Amino acid sequence: MSTLASPSPTKSAPIDAREAMERLNAEAGKVNIWLRTQANAPAQRPWFRDTGTDTAGEVAAGRVGANQMKAAPHRWRWRDIGPFLDRIAEIARSSDVPPIEFAERQQFLLTNPGLGGRLQVTNTIRCAVSIYNPGDVAPVHVHTPNASRTILSEDGGYTVVEGERCEAKRGDLILTPHGTWHDHGNDGATPVTWIDVLDFPLMEFLDCVWLDDEFLGERAGNIRAQAQTLANGYSHRLYGTGGMLPGFVSHRRGLSGHATPMIHYRGADIRNSLAGLAGEPGDPYEGISLAFVNPVNGDPVFPTLAYTAQLLRPGEATRAKRETTSTMYVVIEGTGATEIAGRRFDWERNDIFVVPNFLWRRHTNTGTADAVLYAVSDAPLMEKIGQYRAQGRSADGAVENLVA
Ligand SMILES: [Fe+2]
């Protein structure tokens, strides 16, 4: 039987429905429901037919669900964020207990201004910047998120992955695929800095983040670290030549057994490879680019994230492109600008910026020397779920489907 009251017989002036619905929605929040008060325009618009370059997506007004938050294009200037690392290191040097002892890391995490303070730069990517003072050790552990380190310091610091010690140098990419035991530290004489990238937000969303620090294997002299059981440069020796696989070892790694066994890409090798290709025409949307792949099957290095390095020659400007991926860039070398959804973001060495899903972007090397960008995107994930698409603008500005 209905308990609703009968409508009032007295006719009054019509109320403002939008305002009334917003008020009602605010009240509804107390019982964990959300009233549809307005259309979520960006989600309902066929983005692939909307060709404006400034399409940045908008968040509906009013009390909106968390899932309606939109990652914003953003750039973190090294000159703004870098000093915080020095200050963390200084506290560590002059305090009784260094922060790494109680916070596990000495780092800051980047937060996207469009994502309400969540510890993520895009919907799928977490990014931290860490500093290790001489003597610091991050104890051996394993976890479900895939992770990587992009080394900013010239020298010093290391990561041990499954018994292989990777000496960290600028421009190196060190991978710790899901389910691989790893520890980090600095046994050099000066502090070292690197960028940590993880698919943590995705794993968190899927409720499958776990971590284990009960390492049962052989320990190093420092009881918190694993023993080095493989000679330096092991994965490079086995897989670093490309197109040739050694036949006498198992290539199975990580939780699935399908994680990439190539875990250490040296910055110097990456730079040499890019330089060796610089005379090629390259791609109109990406310049000279290299993808880091699992040498066993040619897949992206992680099932969720793809890593690339790209070189833009002096004065080179790419054409505009957009993809159904979230992408994070680190500036390894050079100066330039990236236009994202109509906004220009200048960049220089060590700056970090993000291009959220389906926003137009184009890069320009504004300097007189080469520019090198490293990028991480969730393209592999989007491809697996059938959502990867890409469009580009031709020289005359016409939109063409690159992957439809
Ligand atoms: Fe880790």
CSV table of C-alpha atoms and ligand atoms in Angstrom, one decimal:
chain,number,residue,atom,x,y,z
A,1,MET,CA,0.0,0.0,0.0
A,2,SER,CA,1.3,3.4,-0.9
A,3,THR,CA,2.3,5.7,1.9
A,4,LEU,CA,2.8,8.7,-0.3
A,5,ALA,CA,0.8,11.7,0.7
A,6,SER,CA,-1.8,13.1,-1.8
A,7,PRO,CA,-0.7,16.1,-3.8
A,8,SER,CA,-1.7,19.4,-2.3
A,9,PRO,CA,-5.0,20.7,-3.7
A,10,THR,CA,-3.6,24.3,-3.6
A,11,LYS,CA,-1.9,25.5,-6.7
A,12,SER,CA,1.4,27.3,-6.0
A,13,ALA,CA,4.1,28.9,-8.2
A,14,PRO,CA,6.2,26.2,-9.9
A,15,ILE,CA,9.4,25.4,-8.1
A,16,ASP,CA,12.9,25.5,-9.6
A,17,ALA,CA,13.3,21.8,-10.4
A,18,ARG,CA,17.0,21.9,-10.9
A,19,GLU,CA,17.6,23.6,-7.6
A,20,ALA,CA,15.2,21.4,-5.8
A,21,MET,CA,16.8,18.3,-7.2
A,22,GLU,CA,20.3,19.5,-6.1
A,23,ARG,CA,18.9,20.1,-2.6
A,24,LEU,CA,17.3,16.7,-2.6
A,25,ASN,CA,20.6,15.1,-3.8
A,26,ALA,CA,22.5,16.7,-1.0
A,27,GLU,CA,20.1,15.1,1.4
A,28,ALA,CA,20.2,11.8,-0.4
A,29,GLY,CA,23.9,11.5,0.2
A,30,LYS,CA,23.2,10.6,3.8
A,31,VAL,CA,21.7,7.3,2.7
A,32,ASN,CA,24.4,6.7,0.1
A,33,ILE,CA,22.4,7.2,-3.0
A,34,TRP,CA,22.8,9.8,-5.8
A,35,LEU,CA,19.9,11.3,-7.6
A,36,ARG,CA,20.3,12.0,-11.3
A,37,THR,CA,20.3,15.8,-11.2
A,38,GLN,CA,21.9,16.5,-14.5
A,39,ALA,CA,23.2,14.6,-17.5
A,40,ASN,CA,26.8,13.7,-17.5
A,41,ALA,CA,27.5,15.4,-20.8
A,42,PRO,CA,31.1,14.3,-21.5
A,43,ALA,CA,30.2,10.7,-21.0
A,44,GLN,CA,27.2,10.9,-23.3
A,45,ARG,CA,28.9,12.8,-26.1
A,46,PRO,CA,30.5,10.7,-28.8
A,47,TRP,CA,34.0,12.0,-28.3
A,48,PHE,CA,35.3,10.4,-31.5
A,49,ARG,CA,33.0,12.7,-33.5
A,50,ASP,CA,33.8,15.8,-31.5
A,51,THR,CA,36.8,17.2,-33.2
A,52,GLY,CA,37.6,20.3,-31.3
A,53,THR,CA,41.1,20.5,-30.0
A,54,ASP,CA,40.1,21.9,-26.6
A,55,THR,CA,37.8,19.0,-25.6
A,56,ALA,CA,39.0,18.6,-22.1
A,57,GLY,CA,36.0,16.9,-20.6
A,58,GLU,CA,34.0,18.5,-17.8
A,59,VAL,CA,32.8,17.3,-14.4
A,60,ALA,CA,29.1,17.8,-13.9
A,61,ALA,CA,28.1,20.3,-11.2
A,62,GLY,CA,26.5,19.5,-7.9
A,63,ARG,CA,27.1,16.5,-5.7
A,64,VAL,CA,28.7,14.1,-8.1
A,65,GLY,CA,29.9,10.5,-7.6
A,66,ALA,CA,33.6,9.9,-7.3
A,67,ASN,CA,33.6,8.0,-10.5
A,68,GLN,CA,32.7,11.2,-12.3
A,69,MET,CA,36.0,12.9,-11.4
A,70,LYS,CA,38.1,13.6,-14.5
A,71,ALA,CA,41.8,13.5,-14.5
A,72,ALA,CA,43.1,16.9,-15.6
A,73,PRO,CA,46.0,17.6,-18.0
A,74,HIS,CA,48.8,18.7,-15.6
A,75,ARG,CA,52.5,19.4,-15.4
A,76,TRP,CA,54.7,19.2,-12.3
A,77,ARG,CA,57.7,21.4,-12.8
A,78,TRP,CA,60.9,20.0,-11.4
A,79,ARG,CA,61.9,23.4,-10.1
A,80,ASP,CA,58.7,23.4,-7.9
A,81,ILE,CA,58.7,19.8,-6.7
A,82,GLY,CA,62.4,18.9,-6.6
A,83,PRO,CA,63.2,21.1,-3.6
A,84,PHE,CA,60.9,19.0,-1.4
A,85,LEU,CA,63.1,16.0,-1.9
A,86,ASP,CA,66.1,18.0,-0.7
A,87,ARG,CA,64.1,19.0,2.4
A,88,ILE,CA,63.1,15.4,3.1
A,89,ALA,CA,66.7,14.3,2.8
A,90,GLU,CA,67.8,17.1,5.1
A,91,ILE,CA,65.3,16.0,7.7
A,92,ALA,CA,66.5,12.5,7.3
A,93,ARG,CA,70.1,13.6,7.8
A,94,SER,CA,69.5,15.7,10.9
A,95,SER,CA,66.8,13.6,12.7
A,96,ASP,CA,67.1,10.8,15.2
A,97,VAL,CA,64.9,8.6,13.0
A,98,PRO,CA,65.0,9.0,9.2
A,99,PRO,CA,61.6,9.1,7.6
A,100,ILE,CA,62.3,5.9,5.7
A,101,GLU,CA,62.1,4.1,9.0
A,102,PHE,CA,58.5,5.0,9.7
A,103,ALA,CA,57.2,5.9,6.3
A,104,GLU,CA,58.9,3.1,4.4
A,105,ARG,CA,60.0,5.5,1.7
A,106,GLN,CA,61.4,9.0,1.5
A,107,GLN,CA,59.2,10.3,-1.3
A,108,PHE,CA,56.4,12.4,-2.4
A,109,LEU,CA,53.5,11.2,-4.5
A,110,LEU,CA,52.0,13.4,-7.3
A,111,THR,CA,48.3,14.1,-7.2
A,112,ASN,CA,46.2,15.0,-10.1
A,113,PRO,CA,44.2,18.2,-9.4
A,114,GLY,CA,41.1,16.7,-11.0
A,115,LEU,CA,41.1,13.5,-8.9
A,116,GLY,CA,40.2,14.9,-5.5
A,117,GLY,CA,43.5,14.3,-3.7
A,118,ARG,CA,43.8,10.7,-4.6
A,119,LEU,CA,47.3,9.4,-4.8
A,120,GLN,CA,47.4,9.0,-8.6
A,121,VAL,CA,48.2,11.1,-11.6
A,122,THR,CA,45.7,9.4,-13.9
A,123,ASN,CA,42.9,6.8,-13.4
A,124,THR,CA,45.4,4.0,-13.7
A,125,ILE,CA,48.8,5.4,-12.8
A,126,ARG,CA,50.5,6.3,-9.5
A,127,CYS,CA,53.7,8.3,-9.6
A,128,ALA,CA,56.1,9.0,-6.7
A,129,VAL,CA,59.5,10.7,-6.6
A,130,SER,CA,61.9,9.1,-4.1
A,131,ILE,CA,65.2,10.1,-2.6
A,132,TYR,CA,67.6,7.7,-0.9
A,133,ASN,CA,70.4,9.0,1.2
A,134,PRO,CA,73.7,7.0,1.4
A,135,GLY,CA,73.0,3.9,3.6
A,136,ASP,CA,69.2,3.9,3.0
A,137,VAL,CA,67.6,0.5,2.3
A,138,ALA,CA,64.0,-0.2,1.3
A,139,PRO,CA,63.5,-3.8,2.6
A,140,VAL,CA,62.8,-6.7,0.3
A,141,HIS,CA,59.2,-7.2,-0.6
A,142,VAL,CA,56.8,-8.3,-3.3
A,143,HIS,CA,53.4,-7.0,-4.4
A,144,THR,CA,50.7,-7.3,-7.0
A,145,PRO,CA,51.0,-3.9,-8.7
A,146,ASN,CA,53.5,-3.6,-11.5
A,147,ALA,CA,56.1,-1.0,-10.8
A,148,SER,CA,59.1,0.7,-12.4
A,149,ARG,CA,61.8,3.2,-11.6
A,150,THR,CA,63.0,5.9,-13.9
A,151,ILE,CA,66.4,7.1,-12.6
A,152,LEU,CA,67.0,10.8,-12.4
A,153,SER,CA,70.3,10.9,-10.6
A,154,GLU,CA,73.5,10.6,-12.6
A,155,ASP,CA,74.8,7.7,-10.5
A,156,GLY,CA,74.4,5.7,-7.3
A,157,GLY,CA,71.6,3.6,-5.9
A,158,TYR,CA,70.4,0.2,-6.9
A,159,THR,CA,67.4,-2.1,-7.1
A,160,VAL,CA,67.7,-5.9,-6.7
A,161,VAL,CA,65.0,-7.8,-8.6
A,162,GLU,CA,64.8,-11.5,-8.1
A,163,GLY,CA,68.5,-11.7,-7.3
A,164,GLU,CA,69.7,-9.4,-10.1
A,165,ARG,CA,71.3,-6.2,-8.9
A,166,CYS,CA,70.6,-3.2,-11.1
A,167,GLU,CA,73.0,-0.3,-10.6
A,168,ALA,CA,71.0,2.8,-11.2
A,169,LYS,CA,72.2,5.5,-13.6
A,170,ARG,CA,70.4,8.5,-15.2
A,171,GLY,CA,67.8,7.5,-17.8
A,172,ASP,CA,67.7,3.9,-16.7
A,173,LEU,CA,64.4,2.1,-16.6
A,174,ILE,CA,64.2,-0.7,-14.0
A,175,LEU,CA,61.1,-2.9,-13.9
A,176,THR,CA,59.7,-4.8,-11.0
A,177,PRO,CA,56.8,-6.7,-12.6
A,178,HIS,CA,54.0,-7.9,-10.3
A,179,GLY,CA,55.1,-10.8,-8.1
A,180,THR,CA,58.8,-10.2,-8.3
A,181,TRP,CA,60.8,-9.8,-5.1
A,182,HIS,CA,62.7,-6.5,-5.0
A,183,ASP,CA,64.6,-4.2,-2.7
A,184,HIS,CA,66.2,-0.8,-3.2
A,185,GLY,CA,69.0,1.2,-1.6
A,186,ASN,CA,71.9,3.5,-1.9
A,187,ASP,CA,75.3,2.3,-1.0
A,188,GLY,CA,77.0,5.3,-2.7
A,189,ALA,CA,78.3,8.5,-1.4
A,190,THR,CA,75.5,10.9,-2.6
A,191,PRO,CA,71.7,10.9,-2.5
A,192,VAL,CA,69.9,9.3,-5.4
A,193,THR,CA,66.6,10.3,-6.9
A,194,TRP,CA,64.2,8.4,-9.0
A,195,ILE,CA,60.6,8.2,-10.2
A,196,ASP,CA,58.4,5.3,-9.2
A,197,VAL,CA,55.5,4.5,-11.5
A,198,LEU,CA,52.9,1.9,-10.6
A,199,ASP,CA,49.5,0.6,-11.8
A,200,PHE,CA,48.5,0.8,-8.2
A,201,PRO,CA,45.2,2.8,-8.7
A,202,LEU,CA,44.0,0.2,-11.1
A,203,MET,CA,44.8,-2.7,-8.7
A,204,GLU,CA,43.2,-0.7,-5.9
A,205,PHE,CA,40.1,-0.3,-8.0
A,206,LEU,CA,40.0,-4.0,-8.6
A,207,ASP,CA,40.6,-4.6,-4.9
A,208,CYS,CA,43.6,-6.8,-5.5
A,209,VAL,CA,46.5,-5.0,-3.9
A,210,TRP,CA,48.6,-7.1,-1.6
A,211,LEU,CA,52.1,-6.9,-0.4
A,212,ASP,CA,54.4,-9.5,1.2
A,213,ASP,CA,57.6,-8.8,3.0
A,214,GLU,CA,58.3,-12.3,4.4
A,215,PHE,CA,61.1,-13.1,2.0
A,216,LEU,CA,62.2,-16.7,2.4
A,217,GLY,CA,65.1,-16.7,0.0
A,218,GLU,CA,68.8,-16.0,0.7
A,219,ARG,CA,69.4,-12.7,2.4
A,220,ALA,CA,72.3,-10.3,1.9
A,221,GLY,CA,74.6,-9.2,4.7
A,222,ASN,CA,72.0,-6.6,5.4
A,223,ILE,CA,69.3,-8.8,6.7
A,224,ARG,CA,66.6,-6.6,5.1
A,225,ALA,CA,67.8,-7.2,1.6
A,226,GLN,CA,67.9,-10.2,-0.7
A,227,ALA,CA,71.2,-11.7,-1.7
A,228,GLN,CA,72.5,-10.9,-5.1
A,229,THR,CA,72.4,-14.3,-6.8
A,230,LEU,CA,72.8,-13.2,-10.4
A,231,ALA,CA,75.8,-11.2,-11.8
A,232,ASN,CA,75.3,-7.6,-12.7
A,233,GLY,CA,73.8,-7.1,-16.1
A,234,TYR,CA,72.2,-10.5,-16.2
A,235,SER,CA,68.9,-9.6,-17.9
A,236,HIS,CA,70.8,-7.3,-20.3
A,237,ARG,CA,73.2,-10.1,-21.3
A,238,LEU,CA,70.3,-12.6,-21.8
A,239,TYR,CA,67.8,-10.3,-23.5
A,240,GLY,CA,69.5,-7.0,-24.4
A,241,THR,CA,70.4,-7.8,-28.0
A,242,GLY,CA,66.8,-8.0,-29.3
A,243,GLY,CA,65.5,-10.7,-31.5
A,244,MET,CA,67.5,-13.5,-29.9
A,245,LEU,CA,66.4,-15.6,-26.9
A,246,PRO,CA,68.7,-17.8,-24.9
A,247,GLY,CA,67.6,-21.4,-25.0
A,248,PHE,CA,69.0,-22.6,-21.7
A,249,VAL,CA,67.0,-20.7,-19.1
A,250,SER,CA,63.4,-20.4,-18.1
A,251,HIS,CA,61.8,-17.2,-19.1
A,252,ARG,CA,59.0,-17.4,-16.6
A,253,ARG,CA,58.8,-14.6,-14.1
A,254,GLY,CA,56.4,-13.0,-11.7
A,255,LEU,CA,52.9,-14.0,-10.6
A,256,SER,CA,51.6,-15.1,-13.9
A,257,GLY,CA,54.8,-16.6,-15.2
A,258,HIS,CA,54.5,-14.2,-18.1
A,259,ALA,CA,56.1,-11.1,-16.6
A,260,THR,CA,59.0,-9.7,-18.6
A,261,PRO,CA,62.4,-11.2,-17.7
A,262,MET,CA,64.1,-8.1,-19.1
A,263,ILE,CA,64.1,-5.8,-16.0
A,264,HIS,CA,66.9,-3.3,-16.6
A,265,TYR,CA,67.1,-1.0,-19.6
A,266,ARG,CA,70.1,1.3,-19.4
A,267,GLY,CA,69.7,4.9,-20.1
A,268,ALA,CA,72.8,5.0,-22.2
A,269,ASP,CA,71.5,2.1,-24.4
A,270,ILE,CA,68.1,3.8,-24.8
A,271,ARG,CA,69.8,7.0,-25.8
A,272,ASN,CA,72.1,5.3,-28.3
A,273,SER,CA,69.2,3.5,-29.8
A,274,LEU,CA,67.3,6.7,-30.3
A,275,ALA,CA,70.3,8.5,-31.7
A,276,GLY,CA,70.9,5.6,-34.1
A,277,LEU,CA,67.3,6.1,-35.5
A,278,ALA,CA,67.3,9.9,-35.5
A,279,GLY,CA,68.0,10.0,-39.3
A,280,GLU,CA,64.8,8.1,-40.0
A,281,PRO,CA,61.6,10.0,-40.9
A,282,GLY,CA,59.9,8.8,-37.7
A,283,ASP,CA,56.2,9.0,-36.9
A,284,PRO,CA,54.3,12.3,-37.6
A,285,TYR,CA,52.6,12.0,-34.2
A,286,GLU,CA,55.5,10.7,-32.1
A,287,GLY,CA,58.8,11.5,-33.7
A,288,ILE,CA,61.4,8.8,-33.2
A,289,SER,CA,59.9,6.4,-30.7
A,290,LEU,CA,60.9,3.1,-29.1
A,291,ALA,CA,58.6,0.7,-27.2
A,292,PHE,CA,60.0,-1.4,-24.4
A,293,VAL,CA,58.7,-4.9,-24.9
A,294,ASN,CA,58.8,-8.3,-23.2
A,295,PRO,CA,61.5,-10.1,-25.2
A,296,VAL,CA,59.8,-13.4,-24.9
A,297,ASN,CA,56.6,-12.5,-26.6
A,298,GLY,CA,56.9,-8.9,-27.9
A,299,ASP,CA,54.1,-7.7,-25.6
A,300,PRO,CA,54.3,-4.5,-23.6
A,301,VAL,CA,56.5,-5.0,-20.6
A,302,PHE,CA,53.5,-5.0,-18.3
A,303,PRO,CA,50.0,-6.4,-19.1
A,304,THR,CA,48.6,-3.0,-17.9
A,305,LEU,CA,51.2,-0.4,-18.8
A,306,ALA,CA,53.3,0.3,-21.9
A,307,TYR,CA,56.6,2.1,-21.7
A,308,THR,CA,58.1,4.1,-24.6
A,309,ALA,CA,61.0,6.5,-25.2
A,310,GLN,CA,60.8,9.2,-27.8
A,311,LEU,CA,63.2,11.6,-29.4
A,312,LEU,CA,62.1,14.9,-30.9
A,313,ARG,CA,64.7,16.5,-33.0
A,314,PRO,CA,65.5,20.3,-32.6
A,315,GLY,CA,62.4,22.3,-33.8
A,316,GLU,CA,60.4,19.1,-34.5
A,317,ALA,CA,56.6,19.5,-33.9
A,318,THR,CA,54.4,16.5,-34.0
A,319,ARG,CA,50.9,16.5,-35.4
A,320,ALA,CA,48.0,16.4,-32.9
A,321,LYS,CA,46.9,12.9,-31.7
A,322,ARG,CA,44.6,11.5,-29.2
A,323,GLU,CA,44.2,8.0,-27.8
A,324,THR,CA,41.9,6.3,-25.4
A,325,THR,CA,44.7,6.0,-22.9
A,326,SER,CA,46.1,7.9,-19.9
A,327,THR,CA,49.7,8.8,-20.4
A,328,MET,CA,52.4,10.1,-18.1
A,329,TYR,CA,55.6,11.7,-19.5
A,330,VAL,CA,59.0,12.3,-17.9
A,331,VAL,CA,61.3,14.8,-19.6
A,332,ILE,CA,64.7,13.2,-19.7
A,333,GLU,CA,66.4,15.7,-21.9
A,334,GLY,CA,65.7,19.0,-23.7
A,335,THR,CA,63.1,21.7,-23.6
A,336,GLY,CA,59.8,21.9,-25.3
A,337,ALA,CA,56.0,22.3,-25.0
A,338,THR,CA,53.1,19.9,-25.2
A,339,GLU,CA,49.7,21.3,-26.1
A,340,ILE,CA,47.0,19.3,-24.3
A,341,ALA,CA,43.3,20.0,-25.1
A,342,GLY,CA,44.2,23.5,-26.2
A,343,ARG,CA,46.5,24.3,-23.2
A,344,ARG,CA,50.2,24.7,-23.6
A,345,PHE,CA,52.5,23.1,-21.1
A,346,ASP,CA,56.2,24.1,-21.4
A,347,TRP,CA,58.6,21.5,-20.1
A,348,GLU,CA,62.3,21.0,-19.3
A,349,ARG,CA,64.5,18.4,-17.8
A,350,ASN,CA,62.9,16.2,-15.1
A,351,ASP,CA,59.4,17.8,-15.5
A,352,ILE,CA,56.5,15.4,-15.4
A,353,PHE,CA,53.2,15.8,-17.2
A,354,VAL,CA,50.1,13.8,-17.9
A,355,VAL,CA,47.7,13.5,-20.8
A,356,PRO,CA,44.4,12.0,-19.7
A,357,ASN,CA,42.2,9.8,-21.8
A,358,PHE,CA,41.2,11.0,-25.2
A,359,LEU,CA,42.6,14.6,-25.1
A,360,TRP,CA,44.3,16.0,-28.1
A,361,ARG,CA,48.0,16.5,-27.7
A,362,ARG,CA,51.0,17.6,-29.7
A,363,HIS,CA,54.6,17.9,-28.7
A,364,THR,CA,57.1,20.5,-29.9
A,365,ASN,CA,60.8,20.5,-29.3
A,366,THR,CA,61.4,24.2,-28.8
A,367,GLY,CA,65.1,23.9,-28.1
A,368,THR,CA,68.2,23.7,-30.3
A,369,ALA,CA,69.1,20.2,-29.0
A,370,ASP,CA,67.4,16.8,-29.0
A,371,ALA,CA,64.5,16.3,-26.6
A,372,VAL,CA,63.9,12.9,-25.0
A,373,LEU,CA,60.6,12.0,-23.4
A,374,TYR,CA,59.8,8.7,-21.6
A,375,ALA,CA,56.1,7.8,-21.5
A,376,VAL,CA,54.0,5.3,-19.6
A,377,SER,CA,50.4,4.6,-20.8
A,378,ASP,CA,47.7,2.2,-20.0
A,379,ALA,CA,47.3,1.3,-23.7
A,380,PRO,CA,47.8,-2.5,-23.1
A,381,LEU,CA,44.9,-2.5,-20.7
A,382,MET,CA,42.6,-0.5,-23.0
A,383,GLU,CA,43.5,-2.8,-25.9
A,384,LYS,CA,42.7,-5.9,-23.9
A,385,ILE,CA,39.3,-4.6,-23.0
A,386,GLY,CA,38.5,-3.6,-26.5
A,387,GLN,CA,38.6,0.2,-25.8
A,388,TYR,CA,41.7,1.3,-27.6
A,389,ARG,CA,41.2,3.9,-30.3
A,390,ALA,CA,43.4,6.6,-31.7
A,391,GLN,CA,42.9,9.6,-34.0
A,392,GLY,CA,45.3,12.0,-35.5
A,393,ARG,CA,45.1,15.3,-37.4
A,394,SER,CA,46.6,15.4,-40.8
A,395,ALA,CA,48.7,18.4,-42.0
A,396,ASP,CA,45.6,20.2,-43.2
A,397,GLY,CA,43.9,19.6,-39.8
A,398,ALA,CA,41.5,16.9,-40.9
A,399,VAL,CA,40.8,14.2,-38.3
A,400,GLU,CA,41.6,10.7,-39.3
A,401,ASN,CA,41.2,7.4,-37.5
A,402,LEU,CA,44.6,5.8,-36.7
A,403,VAL,CA,43.1,2.9,-34.7
A,404,ALA,CA,39.3,2.8,-35.0
B,1,FE,FE,57.8,-2.3,-4.3
